[in-house]
Coordinates of C-alpha atoms and ligand atoms in Angstrom, one line a residue:
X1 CA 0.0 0.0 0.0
X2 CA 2.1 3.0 -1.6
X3 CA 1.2 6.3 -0.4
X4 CA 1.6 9.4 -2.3
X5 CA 2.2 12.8 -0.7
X6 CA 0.6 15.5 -2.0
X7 CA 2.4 18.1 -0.2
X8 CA 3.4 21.0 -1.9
X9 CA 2.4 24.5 -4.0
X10 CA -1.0 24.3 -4.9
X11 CA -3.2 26.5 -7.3
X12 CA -5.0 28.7 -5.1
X13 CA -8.6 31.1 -5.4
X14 CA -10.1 32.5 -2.5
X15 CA -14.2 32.9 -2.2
X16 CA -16.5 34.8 0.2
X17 CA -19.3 32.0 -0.7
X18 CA -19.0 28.5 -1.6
X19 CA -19.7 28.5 -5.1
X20 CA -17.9 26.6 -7.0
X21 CA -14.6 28.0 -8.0
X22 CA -12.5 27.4 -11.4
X23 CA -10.2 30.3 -11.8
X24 CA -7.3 29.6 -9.8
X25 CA -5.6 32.8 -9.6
X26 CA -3.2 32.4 -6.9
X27 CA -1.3 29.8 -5.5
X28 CA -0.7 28.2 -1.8
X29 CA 1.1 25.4 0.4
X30 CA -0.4 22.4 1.4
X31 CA -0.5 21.9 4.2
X32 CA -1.2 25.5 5.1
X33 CA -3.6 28.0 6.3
X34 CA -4.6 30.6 3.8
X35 CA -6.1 33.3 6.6
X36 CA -2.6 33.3 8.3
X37 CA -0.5 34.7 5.6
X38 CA -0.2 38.2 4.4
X39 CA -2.7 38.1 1.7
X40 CA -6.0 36.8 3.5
X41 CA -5.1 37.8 7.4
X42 CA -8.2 37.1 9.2
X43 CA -10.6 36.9 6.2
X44 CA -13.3 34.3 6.3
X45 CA -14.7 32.7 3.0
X46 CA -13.8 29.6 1.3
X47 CA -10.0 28.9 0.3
X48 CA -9.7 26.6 -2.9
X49 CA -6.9 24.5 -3.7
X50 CA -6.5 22.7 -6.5
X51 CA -3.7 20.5 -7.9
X52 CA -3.1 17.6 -10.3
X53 CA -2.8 13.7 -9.7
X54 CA -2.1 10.5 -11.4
X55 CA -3.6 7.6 -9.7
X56 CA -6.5 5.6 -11.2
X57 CA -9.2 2.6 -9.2
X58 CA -10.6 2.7 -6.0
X59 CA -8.1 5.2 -3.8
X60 CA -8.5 6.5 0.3
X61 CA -7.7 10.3 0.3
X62 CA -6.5 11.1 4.1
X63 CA -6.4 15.0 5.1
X64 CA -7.1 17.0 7.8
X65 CA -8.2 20.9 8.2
X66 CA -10.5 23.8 8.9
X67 CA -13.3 24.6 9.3
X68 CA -15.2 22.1 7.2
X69 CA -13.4 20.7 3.7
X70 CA -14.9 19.5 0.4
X71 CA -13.3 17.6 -2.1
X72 CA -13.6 17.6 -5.8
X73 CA -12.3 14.5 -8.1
X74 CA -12.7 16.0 -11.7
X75 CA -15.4 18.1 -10.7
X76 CA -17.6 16.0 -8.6
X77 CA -17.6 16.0 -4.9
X78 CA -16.3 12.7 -3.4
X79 CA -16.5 13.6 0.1
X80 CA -16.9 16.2 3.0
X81 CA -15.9 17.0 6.4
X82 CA -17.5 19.2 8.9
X83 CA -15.2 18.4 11.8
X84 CA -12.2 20.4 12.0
X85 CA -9.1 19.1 13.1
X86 CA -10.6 15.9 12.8
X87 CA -8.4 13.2 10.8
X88 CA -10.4 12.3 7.7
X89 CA -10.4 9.5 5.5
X90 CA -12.2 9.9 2.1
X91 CA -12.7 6.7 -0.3
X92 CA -13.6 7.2 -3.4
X93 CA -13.2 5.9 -7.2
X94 CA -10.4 7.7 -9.2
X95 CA -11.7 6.2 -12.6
X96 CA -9.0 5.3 -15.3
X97 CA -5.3 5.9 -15.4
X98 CA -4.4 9.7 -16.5
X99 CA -4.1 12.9 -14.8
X100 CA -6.9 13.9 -12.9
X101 CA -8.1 17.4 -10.9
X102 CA -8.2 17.1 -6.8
X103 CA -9.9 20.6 -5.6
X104 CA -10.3 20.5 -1.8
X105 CA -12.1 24.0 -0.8
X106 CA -11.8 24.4 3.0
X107 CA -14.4 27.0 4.8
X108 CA -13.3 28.9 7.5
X109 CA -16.9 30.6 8.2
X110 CA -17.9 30.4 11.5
X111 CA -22.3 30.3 12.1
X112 CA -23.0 30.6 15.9
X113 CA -25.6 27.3 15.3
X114 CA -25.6 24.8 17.7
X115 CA -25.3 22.3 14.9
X116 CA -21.7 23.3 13.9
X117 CA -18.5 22.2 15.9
X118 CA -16.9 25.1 15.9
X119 CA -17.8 28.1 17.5
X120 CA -17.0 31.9 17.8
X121 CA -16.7 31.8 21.0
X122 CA -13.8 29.6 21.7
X123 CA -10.7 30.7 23.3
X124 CA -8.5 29.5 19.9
X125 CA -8.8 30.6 16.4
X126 CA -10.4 28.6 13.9
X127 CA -7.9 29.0 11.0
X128 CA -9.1 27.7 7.3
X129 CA -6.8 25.3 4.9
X130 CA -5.4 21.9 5.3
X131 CA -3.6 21.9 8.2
X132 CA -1.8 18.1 7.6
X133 CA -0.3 16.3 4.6
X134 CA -2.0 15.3 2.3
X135 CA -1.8 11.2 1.1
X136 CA -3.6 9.5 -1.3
X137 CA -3.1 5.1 -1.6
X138 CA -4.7 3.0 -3.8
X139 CA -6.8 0.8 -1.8
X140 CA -6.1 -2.6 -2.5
X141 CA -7.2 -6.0 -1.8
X142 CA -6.3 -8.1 1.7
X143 CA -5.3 -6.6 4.6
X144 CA -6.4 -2.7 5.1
X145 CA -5.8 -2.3 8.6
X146 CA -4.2 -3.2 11.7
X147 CA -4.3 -2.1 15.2
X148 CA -2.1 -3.4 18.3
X149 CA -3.7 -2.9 21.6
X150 CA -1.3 -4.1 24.5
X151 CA -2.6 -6.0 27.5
X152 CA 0.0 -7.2 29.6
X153 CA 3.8 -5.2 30.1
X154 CA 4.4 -8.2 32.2
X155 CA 4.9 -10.9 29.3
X156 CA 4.3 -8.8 26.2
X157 CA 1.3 -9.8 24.7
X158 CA -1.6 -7.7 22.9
X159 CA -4.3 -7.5 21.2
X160 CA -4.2 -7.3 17.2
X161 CA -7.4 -6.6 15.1
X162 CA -7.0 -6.6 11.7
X163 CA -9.6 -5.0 8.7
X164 CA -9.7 -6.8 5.2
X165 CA -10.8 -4.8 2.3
X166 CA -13.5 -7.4 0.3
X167 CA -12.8 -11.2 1.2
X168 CA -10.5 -12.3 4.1
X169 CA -7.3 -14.3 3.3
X170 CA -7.1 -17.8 5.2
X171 CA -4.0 -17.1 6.8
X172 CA -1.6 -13.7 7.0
X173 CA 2.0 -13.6 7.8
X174 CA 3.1 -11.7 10.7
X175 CA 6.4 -10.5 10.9
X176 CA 7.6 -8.7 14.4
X177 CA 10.6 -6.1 14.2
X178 CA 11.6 -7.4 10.3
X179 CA 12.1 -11.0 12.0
X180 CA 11.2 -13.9 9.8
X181 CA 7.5 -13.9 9.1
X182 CA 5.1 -16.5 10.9
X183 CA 1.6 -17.4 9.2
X184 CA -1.2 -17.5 11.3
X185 CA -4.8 -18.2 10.5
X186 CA -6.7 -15.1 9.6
X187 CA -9.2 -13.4 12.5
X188 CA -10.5 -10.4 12.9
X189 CA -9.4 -9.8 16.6
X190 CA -6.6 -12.3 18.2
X191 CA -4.0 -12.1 21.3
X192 CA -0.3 -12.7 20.4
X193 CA 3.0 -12.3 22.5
X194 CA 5.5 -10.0 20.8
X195 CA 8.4 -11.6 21.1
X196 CA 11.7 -10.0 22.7
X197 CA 9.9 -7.7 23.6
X198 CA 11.0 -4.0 25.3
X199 CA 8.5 -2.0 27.3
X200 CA 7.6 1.8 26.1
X201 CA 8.2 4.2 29.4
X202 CA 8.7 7.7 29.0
X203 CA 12.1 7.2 30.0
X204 CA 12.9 4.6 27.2
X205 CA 10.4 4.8 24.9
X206 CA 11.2 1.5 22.9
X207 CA 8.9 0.8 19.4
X208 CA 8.1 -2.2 18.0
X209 CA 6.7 -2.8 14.2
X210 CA 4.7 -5.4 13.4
X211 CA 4.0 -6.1 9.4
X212 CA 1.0 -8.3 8.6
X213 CA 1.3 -8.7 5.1
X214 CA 2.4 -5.7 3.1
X215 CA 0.9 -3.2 5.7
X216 CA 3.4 -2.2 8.5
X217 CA 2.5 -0.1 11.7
X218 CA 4.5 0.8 14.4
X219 CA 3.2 -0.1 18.4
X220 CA 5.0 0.4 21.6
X221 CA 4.1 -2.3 24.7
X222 CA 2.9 -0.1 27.9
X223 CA -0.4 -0.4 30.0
X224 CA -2.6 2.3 31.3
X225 CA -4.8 2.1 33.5
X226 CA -6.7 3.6 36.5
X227 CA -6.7 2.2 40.1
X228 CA -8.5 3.6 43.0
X229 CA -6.6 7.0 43.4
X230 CA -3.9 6.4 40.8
X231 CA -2.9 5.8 37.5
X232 CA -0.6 3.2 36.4
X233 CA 1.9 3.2 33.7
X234 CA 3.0 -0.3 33.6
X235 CA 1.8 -1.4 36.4
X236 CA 3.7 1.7 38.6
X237 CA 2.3 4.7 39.7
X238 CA 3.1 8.1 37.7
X239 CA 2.8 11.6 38.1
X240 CA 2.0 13.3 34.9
X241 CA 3.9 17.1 34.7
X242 CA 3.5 19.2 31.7
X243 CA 1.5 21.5 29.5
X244 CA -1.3 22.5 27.7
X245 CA -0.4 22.8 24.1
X246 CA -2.1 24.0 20.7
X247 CA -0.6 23.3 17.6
X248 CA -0.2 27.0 16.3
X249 CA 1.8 29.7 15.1
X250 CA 1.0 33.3 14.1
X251 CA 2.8 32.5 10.4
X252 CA 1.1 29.2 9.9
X253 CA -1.8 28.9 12.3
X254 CA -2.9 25.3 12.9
X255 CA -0.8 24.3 9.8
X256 CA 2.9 24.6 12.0
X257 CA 5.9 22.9 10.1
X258 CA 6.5 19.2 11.8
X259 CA 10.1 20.9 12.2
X260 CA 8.3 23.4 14.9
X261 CA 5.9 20.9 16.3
X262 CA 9.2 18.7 16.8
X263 CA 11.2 21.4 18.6
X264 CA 8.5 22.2 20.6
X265 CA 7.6 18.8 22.4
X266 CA 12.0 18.6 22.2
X267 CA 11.9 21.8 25.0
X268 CA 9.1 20.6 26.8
X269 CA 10.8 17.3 27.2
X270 CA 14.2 18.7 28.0
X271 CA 12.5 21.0 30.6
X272 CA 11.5 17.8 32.4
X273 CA 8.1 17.1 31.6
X274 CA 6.5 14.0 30.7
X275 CA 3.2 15.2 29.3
X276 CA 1.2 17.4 26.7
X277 CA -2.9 17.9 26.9
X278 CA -3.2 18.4 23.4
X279 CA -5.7 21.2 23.6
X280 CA -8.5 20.6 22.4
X281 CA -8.7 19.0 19.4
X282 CA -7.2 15.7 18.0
X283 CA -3.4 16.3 16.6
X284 CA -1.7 15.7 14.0
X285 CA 0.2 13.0 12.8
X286 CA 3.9 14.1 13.2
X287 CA 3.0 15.4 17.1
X288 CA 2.0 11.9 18.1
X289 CA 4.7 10.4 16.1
X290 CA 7.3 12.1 17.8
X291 CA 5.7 11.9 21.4
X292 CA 5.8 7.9 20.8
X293 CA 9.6 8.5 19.8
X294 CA 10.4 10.8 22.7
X295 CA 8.7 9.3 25.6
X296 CA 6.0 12.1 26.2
X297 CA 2.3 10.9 27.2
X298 CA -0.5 12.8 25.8
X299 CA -4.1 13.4 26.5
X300 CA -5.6 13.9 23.4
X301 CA -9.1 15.0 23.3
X302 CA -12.0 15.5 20.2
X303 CA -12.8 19.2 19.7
X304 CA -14.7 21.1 22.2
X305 CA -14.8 24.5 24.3
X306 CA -17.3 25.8 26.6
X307 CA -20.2 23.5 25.0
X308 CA -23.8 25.2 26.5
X309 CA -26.9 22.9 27.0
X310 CA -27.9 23.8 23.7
X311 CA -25.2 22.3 22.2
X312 CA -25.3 19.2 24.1
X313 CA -28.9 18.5 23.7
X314 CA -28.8 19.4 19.9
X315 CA -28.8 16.4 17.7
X316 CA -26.8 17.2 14.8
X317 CA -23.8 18.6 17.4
X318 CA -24.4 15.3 19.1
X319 CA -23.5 12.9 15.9
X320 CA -20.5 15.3 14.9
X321 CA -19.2 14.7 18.6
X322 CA -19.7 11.0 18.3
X323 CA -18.4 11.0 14.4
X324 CA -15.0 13.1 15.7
X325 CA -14.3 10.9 18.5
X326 CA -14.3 7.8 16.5
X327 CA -12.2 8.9 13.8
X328 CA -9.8 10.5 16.6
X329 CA -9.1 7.2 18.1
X330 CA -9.3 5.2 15.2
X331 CA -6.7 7.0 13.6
X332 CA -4.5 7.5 17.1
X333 CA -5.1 4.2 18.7
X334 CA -1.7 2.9 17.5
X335 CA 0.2 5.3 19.6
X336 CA 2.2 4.5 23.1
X337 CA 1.7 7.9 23.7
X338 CA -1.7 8.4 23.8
X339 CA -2.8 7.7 27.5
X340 CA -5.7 9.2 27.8
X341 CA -8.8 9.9 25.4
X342 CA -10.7 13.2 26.0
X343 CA -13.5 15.2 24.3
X344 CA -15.7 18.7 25.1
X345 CA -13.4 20.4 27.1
X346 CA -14.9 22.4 30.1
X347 CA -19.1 21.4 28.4
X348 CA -22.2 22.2 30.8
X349 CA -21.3 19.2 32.6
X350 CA -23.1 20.8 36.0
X351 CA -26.2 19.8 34.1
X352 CA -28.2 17.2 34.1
X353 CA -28.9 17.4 30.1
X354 CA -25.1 16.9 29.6
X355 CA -25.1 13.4 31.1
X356 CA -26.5 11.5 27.8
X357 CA -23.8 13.1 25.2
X358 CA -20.7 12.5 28.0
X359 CA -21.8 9.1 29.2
X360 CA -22.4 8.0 25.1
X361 CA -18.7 9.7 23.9
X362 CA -17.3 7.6 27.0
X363 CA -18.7 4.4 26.3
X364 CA -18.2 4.5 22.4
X365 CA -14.6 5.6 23.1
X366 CA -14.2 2.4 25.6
X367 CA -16.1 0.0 23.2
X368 CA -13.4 1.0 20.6
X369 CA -10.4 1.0 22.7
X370 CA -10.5 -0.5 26.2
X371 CA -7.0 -0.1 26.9
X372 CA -6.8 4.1 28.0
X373 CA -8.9 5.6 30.6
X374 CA -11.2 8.5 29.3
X375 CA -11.8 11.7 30.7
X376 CA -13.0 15.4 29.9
X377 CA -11.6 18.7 31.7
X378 CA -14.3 20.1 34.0
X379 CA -14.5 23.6 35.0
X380 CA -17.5 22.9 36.8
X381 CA -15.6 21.1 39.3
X382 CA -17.5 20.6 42.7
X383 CA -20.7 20.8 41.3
X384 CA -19.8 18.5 38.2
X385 CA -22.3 15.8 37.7
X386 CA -20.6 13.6 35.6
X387 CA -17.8 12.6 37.2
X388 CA -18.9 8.9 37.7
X389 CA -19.0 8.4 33.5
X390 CA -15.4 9.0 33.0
X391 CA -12.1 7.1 34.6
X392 CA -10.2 10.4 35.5
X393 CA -11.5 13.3 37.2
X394 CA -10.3 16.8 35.4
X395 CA -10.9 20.3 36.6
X396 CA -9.4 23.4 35.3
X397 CA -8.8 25.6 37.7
X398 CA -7.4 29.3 38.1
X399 CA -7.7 30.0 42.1
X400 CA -6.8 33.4 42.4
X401 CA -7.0 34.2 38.9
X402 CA -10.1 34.4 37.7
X403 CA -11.3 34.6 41.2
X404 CA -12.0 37.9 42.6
X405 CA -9.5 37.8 45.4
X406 CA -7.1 40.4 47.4
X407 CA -3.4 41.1 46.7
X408 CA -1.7 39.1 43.7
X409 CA -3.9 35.8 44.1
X410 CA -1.2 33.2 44.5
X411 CA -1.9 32.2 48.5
X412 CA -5.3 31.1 47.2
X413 CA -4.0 28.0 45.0
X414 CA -2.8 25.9 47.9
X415 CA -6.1 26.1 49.5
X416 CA -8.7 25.9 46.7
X417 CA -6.7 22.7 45.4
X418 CA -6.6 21.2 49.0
X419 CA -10.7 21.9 49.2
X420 CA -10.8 20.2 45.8
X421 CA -9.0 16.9 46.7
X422 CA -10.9 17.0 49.9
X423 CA -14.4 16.3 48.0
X424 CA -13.6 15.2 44.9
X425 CA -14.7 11.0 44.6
X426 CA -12.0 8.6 45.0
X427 CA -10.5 8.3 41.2
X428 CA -7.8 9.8 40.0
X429 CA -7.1 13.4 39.9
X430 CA -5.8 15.7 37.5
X431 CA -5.5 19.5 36.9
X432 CA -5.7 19.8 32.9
X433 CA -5.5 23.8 33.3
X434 CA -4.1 26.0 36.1
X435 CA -2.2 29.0 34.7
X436 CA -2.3 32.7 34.7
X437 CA -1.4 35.5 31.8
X438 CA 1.9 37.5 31.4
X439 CA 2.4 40.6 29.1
X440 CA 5.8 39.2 27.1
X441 CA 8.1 41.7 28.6
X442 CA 5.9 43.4 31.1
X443 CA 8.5 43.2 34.3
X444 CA 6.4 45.4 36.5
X445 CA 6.2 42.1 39.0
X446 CA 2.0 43.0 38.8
X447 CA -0.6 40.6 37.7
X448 CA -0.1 40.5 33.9
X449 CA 4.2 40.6 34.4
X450 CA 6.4 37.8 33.7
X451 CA 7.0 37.7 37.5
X452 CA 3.4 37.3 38.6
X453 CA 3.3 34.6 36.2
X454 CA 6.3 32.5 37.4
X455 CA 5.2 32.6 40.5
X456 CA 1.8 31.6 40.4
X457 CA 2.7 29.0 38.2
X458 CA 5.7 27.4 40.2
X459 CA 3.4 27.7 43.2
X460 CA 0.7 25.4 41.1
X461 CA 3.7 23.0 40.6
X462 CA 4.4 22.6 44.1
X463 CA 1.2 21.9 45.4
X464 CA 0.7 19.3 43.2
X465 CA 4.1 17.5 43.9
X466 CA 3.6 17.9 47.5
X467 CA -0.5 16.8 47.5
X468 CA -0.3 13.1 46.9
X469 CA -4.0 13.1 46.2
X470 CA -3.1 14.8 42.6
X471 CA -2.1 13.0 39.5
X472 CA -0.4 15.5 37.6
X473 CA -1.0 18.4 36.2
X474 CA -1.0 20.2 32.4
X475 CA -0.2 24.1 33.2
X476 CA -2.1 26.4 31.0
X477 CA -0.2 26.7 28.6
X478 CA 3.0 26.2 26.9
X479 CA 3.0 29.1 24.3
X480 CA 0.6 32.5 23.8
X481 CA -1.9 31.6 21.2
X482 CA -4.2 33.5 19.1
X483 CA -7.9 34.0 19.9
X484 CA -10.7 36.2 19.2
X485 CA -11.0 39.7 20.0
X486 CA -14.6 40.0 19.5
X487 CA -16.2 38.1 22.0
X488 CA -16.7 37.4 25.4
X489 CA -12.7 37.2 25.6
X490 CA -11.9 40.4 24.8
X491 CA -10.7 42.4 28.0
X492 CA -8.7 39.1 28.9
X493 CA -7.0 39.2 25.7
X494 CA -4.9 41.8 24.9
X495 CA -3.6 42.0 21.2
X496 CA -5.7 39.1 20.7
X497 CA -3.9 36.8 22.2
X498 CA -4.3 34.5 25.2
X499 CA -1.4 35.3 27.0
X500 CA -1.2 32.4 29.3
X501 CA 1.7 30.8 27.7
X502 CA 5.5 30.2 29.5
X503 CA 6.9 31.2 25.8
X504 CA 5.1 34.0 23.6
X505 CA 3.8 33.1 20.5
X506 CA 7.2 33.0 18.6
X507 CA 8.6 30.7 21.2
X508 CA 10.9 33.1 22.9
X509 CA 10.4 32.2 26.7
X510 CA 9.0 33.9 29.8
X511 CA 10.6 34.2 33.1
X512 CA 8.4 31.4 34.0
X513 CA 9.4 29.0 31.3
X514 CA 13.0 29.7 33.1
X515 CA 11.3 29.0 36.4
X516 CA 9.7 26.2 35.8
X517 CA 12.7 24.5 34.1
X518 CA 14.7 25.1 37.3
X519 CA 12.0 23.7 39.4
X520 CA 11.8 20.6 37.5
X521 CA 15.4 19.9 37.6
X522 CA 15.6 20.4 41.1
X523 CA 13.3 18.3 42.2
X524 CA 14.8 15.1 39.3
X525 CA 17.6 15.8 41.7
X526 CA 16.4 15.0 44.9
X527 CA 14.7 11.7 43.6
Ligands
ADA601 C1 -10.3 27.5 29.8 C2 -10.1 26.8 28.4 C3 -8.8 27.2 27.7 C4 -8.5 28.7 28.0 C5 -8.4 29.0 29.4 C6 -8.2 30.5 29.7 O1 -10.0 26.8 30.9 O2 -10.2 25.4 28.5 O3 -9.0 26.9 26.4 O4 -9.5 29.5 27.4 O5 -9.7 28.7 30.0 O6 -7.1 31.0 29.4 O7 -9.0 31.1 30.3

């Protein structure tokens, strides 16, 4: 199964409607977000892309991008996708051998309608293009798919389901790490002990491959899993330490080169962290690839943000959230990394109408993949009432940020976190958000300075290293990231920007990212 990648300069036309566009005037990377660069800064309307490919039969198209995408195969649409960031697979019939026209148009308008998945309220900007490489494979007879789910990091053995396209073979060969292939009879779901096998920790994050047939994917052997208060990694308790992240840049928005994404998990790993909340959307291919590589655990979660009981309760929003989840695991559930599955970050989940939609993402996420606990980050916290559908209990908190409190805010952290553990039910617990802004450069030592911020956020850290009830924690967040201005946001977001990150924008660090680093290696030192 021979991929092509489609990456590169595209014929480009932008639109203010969706009609169908055929005078390509312009042209554009792929991947790449048209309303980042010079040219379309901020506009919203359709972006067009069109290039040429030779391929012919039956062919899977997989992309990913914003806000909803289309795609043409000489002229006719063979397929649509209205969840961003979501990783999309689109089959479809190429016809004969010869050169053929691929249009994707990608929509970046935002409605404020309940059915839609993206809305203008959300604390991120909802950039329009493809934001992922592009690949196209002939799809071919036999084997399509394989997934390796491990169960045991005490003899090595897992779980392997395997997709046919048309007719199942009788037997496959199944070849571990290039070693000589075995043949086994053909199921769809079997256990099998890797042999030789190495354990993935963060610490040595060793990959296996398995090939079954001509289709190769790569696995690493760890369990997951939630006890009582804790959550075990191989059997051993771990505390998770590390960041909120979004996967943008000012000059490529949610499009970032995998050279930046790369370099970014690279700091956060050298800084001593051993996790990233991917926030809050599914990632993209070369983040998860390199977390496997580099021993970072991720949370990644479908997209949601501040969800209202209209949204919950509306059906169309309801099969999108479904619909996103399962393509987000399908497409991730190869990967050591991923340790915990997530989805509507911070929804109405103080409501009683929120219960259907979280209890049905959690068990349709479980029924696919058994092996990772699931979770969603409250900020309802003590008056959550969903906390018995999920594994691990979430809660973004600012104490003393938000909170309308005396002096700089930072003695109130210690307390509101110790109330929280106090009545919080016994599972494990996680902050997925603490955090507070700082003005890149403002050393005034006020709220809003670099100072202010280091403080309050090495303060976070050592609460939840000293408070054994915690988890871990994902500090909010690793670099400043564009939002709306227009909204409900807008005094808290000066230039636009949240400002909550330990690096601005551009990556250049804050006191705090400083800080922090010290902290961490301080503390690796006295273990
Ligand atoms: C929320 C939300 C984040 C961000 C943060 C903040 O907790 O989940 O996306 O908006 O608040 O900065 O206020």
């Amino acid at each position: 199964m021979t991929s092509i990648c489609l990456d590169g300069t595209w014929d480009f036309a932008y639109c203010e409607t969706d009609e169908f566009c055929t005078r390509f005037d312009s042209c554009a990377a792929v991947p790449g977000c048209f309303d980042a660069g010079s040219a379309l800064f901020n506009h919203r309307g359709v972006g067009w892309y069109r290039r040429f490919v030779e391929i012919s039969g039956p062919v899977c198209m997989r992309l990913r991008g914003g806000l909803a995408l289309r795609v043409f195969w000489d002229g006719a649409q063979v397929g649509q996708c209205n969840l961003p960031y979501s990783p999309f697979e689109c089959e479809f019939d190429a016809g004969d051998f010869g050169r053929h026209e691929l249009i994707i148009a990608a929509d970046n308008r935002v409605l404020d309608d309940p059915r839609q998945q993206f809305h203008p309220f959300y604390d991120f900007y909802g950039y329009g293009g493809i934001y992922d490489h592009v690949e196209i494979h002939p799809l071919e007879d036999g084997i399509s798919r394989v997934e390796v789910l491990p169960l045991s990091h005490t003899d090595g053995t897992v779980k392997i389901r395997l997709e046919c396209r048309n007719s199942p073979p009788d037997s496959v060969r199944l070849s571990f790490d290039g070693k000589p292939a075995v043949q086994v009879s053909y199921a769809d779901e079997f256990e099998y002990q890797v042999p030789d096998f190495r354990l993935w920790t963060p610490e040595s994050p060793c990959l296996h491959t398995l090939c079954v047939d001509d289709v190769e994917v790569r696995f690493g052997l760890r369990t997951i899993r939630c006890e009582g208060r804790d959550l075990l990694l191989n059997g051993e308790k771990i505390k998770l330490v590390g960041y909120n992240r979004h996967e943008a840049h000012p000059q490529f928005g949610a499009a970032t080169p995998d050279a930046l994404t790369i370099e970014d998990i690279r700091k956060i790993k050298s800084q001593g962290c051993n996790f990233i909340r991917g926030c809050h959307y599914p990632q993209k291919e070369a983040f998860l690839d390199a977390c496997d590589r580099m021993g970072i655990l991720v949370w990644e979660e479908a997209l949601g943000w501040g969800n209202p009981e209209e949204h919950l309760v509306c059906q169309e929003f309801q099969q999108g959230q479904v619909e996103a989840c399962r393509q987000m695991v399908r497409r991730s559930i190869n990967h050591p990394c991923v340790i915990i599955w997530g989805f509507l970050n911070e929804n109405a989940s103080n409501k009683a109408s929120a219960r259907p939609l979280v209890g049905r993402l959690a068990q349709l996420i479980r029924a696919t993949d058994p092996s990772r606990p699931v979770t969603f980050a409250s900020n309802r916290c003590l008056r959550d009432c969903c906390f018995d559908l999920v594994d691990i209990i979430a809660l973004n908190t600012y104490p003393g940020w938000y909170s309308d409190v005396e002096g700089d805010g930072i003695d109130v952290i210690r307390p509101e976190l110790e109330k929280l553990a106090a009545q919080l039910p016994e599972k494990p617990l996680l902050i997925s958000e603490i955090g507070a802004s700082a003005m890149f450069g403002d050393h005034s030592e006020c709220r809003w300075s670099e100072e202010h911020q280091a403080r309050y956020l090495l303060e976070a850290l050592e609460c939840i290293f000293t408070m054994e009830r915690y988890t871990g924690v994902a500090l909010w967040q690793y670099c400043d990231t564009k939002t709306y201005v227009n909204t409900i946001h807008f005094y808290g977001r000066p230039r636009g920007f949240n400002n909550k990150g330990t690096l601005n924008e551009y990556r250049i660090p804050k006191l705090a990212w400083k800080k922090i680093g010290e902290f961490l290696a301080t503390r690796r030192k006295q273990t």
